[in-house]
PDB file of C-alpha atoms in Angstrom:
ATOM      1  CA  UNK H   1      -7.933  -5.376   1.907  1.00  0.00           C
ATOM      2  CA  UNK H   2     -11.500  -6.505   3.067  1.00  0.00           C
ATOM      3  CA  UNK H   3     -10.784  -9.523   4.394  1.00  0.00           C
ATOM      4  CA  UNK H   4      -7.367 -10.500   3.528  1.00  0.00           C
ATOM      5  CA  UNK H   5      -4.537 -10.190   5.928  1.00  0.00           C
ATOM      6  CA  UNK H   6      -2.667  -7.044   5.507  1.00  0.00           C
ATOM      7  CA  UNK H   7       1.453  -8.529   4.239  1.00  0.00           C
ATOM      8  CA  UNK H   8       3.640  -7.187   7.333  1.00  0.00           C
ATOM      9  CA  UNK H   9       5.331  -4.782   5.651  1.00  0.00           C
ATOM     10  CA  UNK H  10       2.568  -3.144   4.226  1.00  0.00           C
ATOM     11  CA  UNK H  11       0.903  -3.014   7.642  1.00  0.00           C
ATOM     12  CA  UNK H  12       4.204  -1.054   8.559  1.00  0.00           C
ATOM     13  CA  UNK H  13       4.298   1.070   6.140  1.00  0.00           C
ATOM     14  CA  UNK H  14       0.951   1.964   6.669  1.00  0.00           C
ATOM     15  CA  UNK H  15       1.324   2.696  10.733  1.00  0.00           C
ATOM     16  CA  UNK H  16       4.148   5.160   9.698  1.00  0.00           C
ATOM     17  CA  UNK H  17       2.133   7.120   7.225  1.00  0.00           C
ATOM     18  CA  UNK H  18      -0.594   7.227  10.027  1.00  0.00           C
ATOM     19  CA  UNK H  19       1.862   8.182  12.843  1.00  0.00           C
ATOM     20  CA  UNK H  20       3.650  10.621  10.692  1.00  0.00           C
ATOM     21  CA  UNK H  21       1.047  11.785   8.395  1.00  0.00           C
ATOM     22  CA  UNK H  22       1.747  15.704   9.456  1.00  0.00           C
ATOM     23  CA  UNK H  23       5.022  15.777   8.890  1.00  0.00           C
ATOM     24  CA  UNK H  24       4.914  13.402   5.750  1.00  0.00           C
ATOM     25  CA  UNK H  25       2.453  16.028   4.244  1.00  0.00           C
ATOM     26  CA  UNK H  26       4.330  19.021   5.395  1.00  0.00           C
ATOM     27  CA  UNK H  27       7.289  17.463   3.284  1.00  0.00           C
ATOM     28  CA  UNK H  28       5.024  16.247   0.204  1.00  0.00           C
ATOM     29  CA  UNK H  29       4.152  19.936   0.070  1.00  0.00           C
ATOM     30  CA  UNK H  30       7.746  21.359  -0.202  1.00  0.00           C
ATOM     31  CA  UNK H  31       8.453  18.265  -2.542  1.00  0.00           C
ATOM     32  CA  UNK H  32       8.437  18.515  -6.410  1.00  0.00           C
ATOM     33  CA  UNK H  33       4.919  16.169  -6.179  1.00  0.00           C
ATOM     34  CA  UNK H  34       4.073  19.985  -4.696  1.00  0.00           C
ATOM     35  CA  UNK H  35       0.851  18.402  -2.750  1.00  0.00           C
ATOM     36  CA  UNK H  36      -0.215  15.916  -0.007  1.00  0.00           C
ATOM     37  CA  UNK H  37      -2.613  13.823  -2.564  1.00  0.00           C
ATOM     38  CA  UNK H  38      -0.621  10.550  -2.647  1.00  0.00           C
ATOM     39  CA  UNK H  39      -0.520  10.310   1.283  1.00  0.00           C
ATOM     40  CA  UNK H  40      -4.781  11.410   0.927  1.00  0.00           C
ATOM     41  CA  UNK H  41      -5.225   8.696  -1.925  1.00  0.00           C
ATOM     42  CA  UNK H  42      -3.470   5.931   0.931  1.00  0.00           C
ATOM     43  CA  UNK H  43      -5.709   7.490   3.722  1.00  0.00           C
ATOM     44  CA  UNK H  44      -8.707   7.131   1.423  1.00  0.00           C
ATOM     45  CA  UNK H  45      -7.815   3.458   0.459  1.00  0.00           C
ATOM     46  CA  UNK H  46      -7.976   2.504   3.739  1.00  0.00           C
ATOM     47  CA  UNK H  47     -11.252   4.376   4.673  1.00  0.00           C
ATOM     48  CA  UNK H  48     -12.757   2.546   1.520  1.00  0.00           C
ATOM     49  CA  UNK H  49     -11.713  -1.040   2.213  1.00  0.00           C
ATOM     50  CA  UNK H  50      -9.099  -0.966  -0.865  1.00  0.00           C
ATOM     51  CA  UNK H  51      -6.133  -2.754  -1.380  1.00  0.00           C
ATOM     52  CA  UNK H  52      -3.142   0.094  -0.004  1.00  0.00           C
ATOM     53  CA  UNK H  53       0.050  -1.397  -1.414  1.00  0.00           C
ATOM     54  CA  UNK H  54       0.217   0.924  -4.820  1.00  0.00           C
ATOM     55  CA  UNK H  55      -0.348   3.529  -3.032  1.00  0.00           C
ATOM     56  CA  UNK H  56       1.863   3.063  -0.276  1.00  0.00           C
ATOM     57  CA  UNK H  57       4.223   2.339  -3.081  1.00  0.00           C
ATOM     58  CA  UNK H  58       3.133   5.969  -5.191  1.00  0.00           C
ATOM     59  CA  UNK H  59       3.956   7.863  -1.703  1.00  0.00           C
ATOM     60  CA  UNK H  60       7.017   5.788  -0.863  1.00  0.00           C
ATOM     61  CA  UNK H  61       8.088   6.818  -4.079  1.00  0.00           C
ATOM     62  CA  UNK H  62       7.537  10.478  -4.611  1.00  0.00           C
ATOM     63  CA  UNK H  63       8.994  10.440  -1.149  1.00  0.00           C
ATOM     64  CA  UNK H  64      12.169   8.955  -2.294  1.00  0.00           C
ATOM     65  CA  UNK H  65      12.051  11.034  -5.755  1.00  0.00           C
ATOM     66  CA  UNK H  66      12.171  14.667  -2.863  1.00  0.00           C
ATOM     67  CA  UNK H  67      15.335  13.542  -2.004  1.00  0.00           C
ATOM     68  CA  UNK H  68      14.812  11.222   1.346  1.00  0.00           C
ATOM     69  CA  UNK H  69      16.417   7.862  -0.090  1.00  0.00           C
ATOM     70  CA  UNK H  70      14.392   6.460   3.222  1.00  0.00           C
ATOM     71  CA  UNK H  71      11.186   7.027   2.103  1.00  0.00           C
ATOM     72  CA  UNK H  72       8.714   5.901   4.847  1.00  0.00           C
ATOM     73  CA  UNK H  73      11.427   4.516   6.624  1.00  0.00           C
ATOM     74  CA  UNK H  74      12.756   7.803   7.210  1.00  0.00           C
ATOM     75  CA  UNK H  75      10.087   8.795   9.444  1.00  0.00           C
ATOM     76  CA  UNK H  76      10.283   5.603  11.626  1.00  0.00           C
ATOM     77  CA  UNK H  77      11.292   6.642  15.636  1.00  0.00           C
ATOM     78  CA  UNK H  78      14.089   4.057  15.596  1.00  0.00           C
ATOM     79  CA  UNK H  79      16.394   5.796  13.327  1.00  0.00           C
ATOM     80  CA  UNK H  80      19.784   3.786  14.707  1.00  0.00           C
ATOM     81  CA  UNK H  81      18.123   0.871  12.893  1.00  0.00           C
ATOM     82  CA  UNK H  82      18.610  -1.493  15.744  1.00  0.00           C
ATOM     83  CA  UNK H  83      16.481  -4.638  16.044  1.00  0.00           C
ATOM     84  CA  UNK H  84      15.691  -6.299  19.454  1.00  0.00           C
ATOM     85  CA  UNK H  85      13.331  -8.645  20.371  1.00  0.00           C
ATOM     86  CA  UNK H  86      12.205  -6.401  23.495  1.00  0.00           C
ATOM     87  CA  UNK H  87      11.576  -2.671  21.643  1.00  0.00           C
ATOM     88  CA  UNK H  88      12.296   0.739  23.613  1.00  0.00           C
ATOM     89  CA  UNK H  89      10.772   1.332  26.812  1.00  0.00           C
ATOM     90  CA  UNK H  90       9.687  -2.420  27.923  1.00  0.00           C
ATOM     91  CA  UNK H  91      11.193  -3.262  31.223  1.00  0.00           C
ATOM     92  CA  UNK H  92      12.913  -6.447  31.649  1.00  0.00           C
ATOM     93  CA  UNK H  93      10.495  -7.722  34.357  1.00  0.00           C
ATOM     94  CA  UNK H  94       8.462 -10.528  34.041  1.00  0.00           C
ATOM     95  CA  UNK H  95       5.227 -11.187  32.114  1.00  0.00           C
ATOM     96  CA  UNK H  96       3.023 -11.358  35.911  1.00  0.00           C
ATOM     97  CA  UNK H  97       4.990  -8.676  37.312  1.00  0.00           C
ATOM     98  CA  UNK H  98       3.216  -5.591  37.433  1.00  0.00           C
ATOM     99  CA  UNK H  99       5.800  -3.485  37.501  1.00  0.00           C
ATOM    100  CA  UNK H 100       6.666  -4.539  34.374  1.00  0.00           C
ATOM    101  CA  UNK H 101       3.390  -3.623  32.557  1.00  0.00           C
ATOM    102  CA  UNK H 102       3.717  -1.383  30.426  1.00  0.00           C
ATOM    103  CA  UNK H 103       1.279   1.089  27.998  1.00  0.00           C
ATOM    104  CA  UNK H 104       1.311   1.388  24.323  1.00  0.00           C
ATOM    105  CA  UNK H 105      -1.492   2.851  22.118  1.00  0.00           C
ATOM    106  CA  UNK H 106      -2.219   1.298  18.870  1.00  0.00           C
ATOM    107  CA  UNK H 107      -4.255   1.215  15.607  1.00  0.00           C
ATOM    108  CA  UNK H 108      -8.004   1.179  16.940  1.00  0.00           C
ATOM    109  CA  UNK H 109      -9.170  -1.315  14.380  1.00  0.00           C
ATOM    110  CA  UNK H 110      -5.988  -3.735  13.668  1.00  0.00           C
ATOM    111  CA  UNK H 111      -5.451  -2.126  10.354  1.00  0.00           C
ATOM    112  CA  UNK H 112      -2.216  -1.284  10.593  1.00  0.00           C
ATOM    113  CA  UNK H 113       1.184  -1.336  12.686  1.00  0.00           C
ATOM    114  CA  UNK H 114       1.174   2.218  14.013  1.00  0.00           C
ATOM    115  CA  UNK H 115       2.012   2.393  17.661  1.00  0.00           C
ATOM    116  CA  UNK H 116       2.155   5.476  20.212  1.00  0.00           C
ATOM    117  CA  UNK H 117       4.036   5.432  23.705  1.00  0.00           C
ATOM    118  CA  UNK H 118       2.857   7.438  26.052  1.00  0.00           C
ATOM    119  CA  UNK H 119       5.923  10.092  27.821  1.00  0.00           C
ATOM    120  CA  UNK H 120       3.916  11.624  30.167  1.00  0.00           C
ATOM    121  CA  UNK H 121       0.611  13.368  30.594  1.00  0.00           C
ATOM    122  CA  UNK H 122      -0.278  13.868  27.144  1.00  0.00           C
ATOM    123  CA  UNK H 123      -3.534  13.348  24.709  1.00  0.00           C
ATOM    124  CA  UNK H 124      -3.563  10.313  23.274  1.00  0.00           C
ATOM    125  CA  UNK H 125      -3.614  11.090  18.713  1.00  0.00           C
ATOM    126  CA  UNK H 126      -5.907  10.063  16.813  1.00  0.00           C
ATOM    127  CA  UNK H 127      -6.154   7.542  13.696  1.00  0.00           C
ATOM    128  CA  UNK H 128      -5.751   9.484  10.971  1.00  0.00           C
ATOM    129  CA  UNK H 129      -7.699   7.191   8.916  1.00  0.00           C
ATOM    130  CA  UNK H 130     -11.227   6.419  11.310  1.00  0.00           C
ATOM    131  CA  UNK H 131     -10.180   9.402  13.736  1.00  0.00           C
ATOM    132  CA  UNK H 132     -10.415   7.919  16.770  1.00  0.00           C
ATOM    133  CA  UNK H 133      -8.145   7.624  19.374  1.00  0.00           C
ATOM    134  CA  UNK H 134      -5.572   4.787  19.417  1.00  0.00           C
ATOM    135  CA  UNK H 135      -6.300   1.991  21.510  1.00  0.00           C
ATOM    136  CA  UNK H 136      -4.961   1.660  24.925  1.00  0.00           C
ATOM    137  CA  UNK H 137      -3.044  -2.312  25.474  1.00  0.00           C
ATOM    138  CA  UNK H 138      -0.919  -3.437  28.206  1.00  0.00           C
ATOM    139  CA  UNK H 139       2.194  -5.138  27.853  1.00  0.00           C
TER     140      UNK H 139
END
């Protein structure tokens, strides 16, 4: 990973496992893998600078071998499966309008594709791979 761009879909992958990791490990636990240590062994990639696509691939598939043919994809927030070129929650004003600026929190160091919008007074999470907070941007 040092270095090299992270492929698109990995990057993806990645953000979900981040955004979801509580609720991916909560399920790991109640799966027949019976622990969390394949969504630790991603975490633990990224922390070290390591390449994370076999073990994204190791999670995505003791996810799909509990029974959630989705995998990672199952925990994504856009579960219609629609695909726009403007996603949820960006107004249809105009790039200089600033009423049409918009928040969204994302991975603090680029490293992957997890984003956060913000519904009201709330704290913002945390990476669950440096542990700080997501980075504020303006749309």
């Amino acid at each position: 990973m040092a270095g090299d761009p992270m492929p698109r879909r990995v990057a993806k992958r990645l953000g979900i496992a981040c955004a979801h990791a509580d609720e991916i490990r909560r399920d790991l636990r109640g799966s027949p893998a019976g622990d969390e240590t394949l969504l630790d062994a991603v975490l633990e990639a990224v922390r070290a600078g390591r390449r994370v696509e076999e073990p994204l691939e190791a999670l995505q598939a003791a996810l799909r071998a509990a029974g959630d043919a989705r995998g990672l994809a199952g925990y994504t927030d856009d579960e219609d499966g629609l695909r726009s070129l403007r996603p949820p929650g960006i107004s249809e004003g105009f790039a200089g309008d600033e009423a049409a600026t918009e928040v969204l929190y994302g991975c603090p160091g680029n490293g992957c594709a997890r984003y956060w919008w913000p519904d009201g007074p709330a704290p913002v999470p945390r990476c669950e791979v440096s542990n700080v907070a997501l980075r504020r941007n303006r749309l």
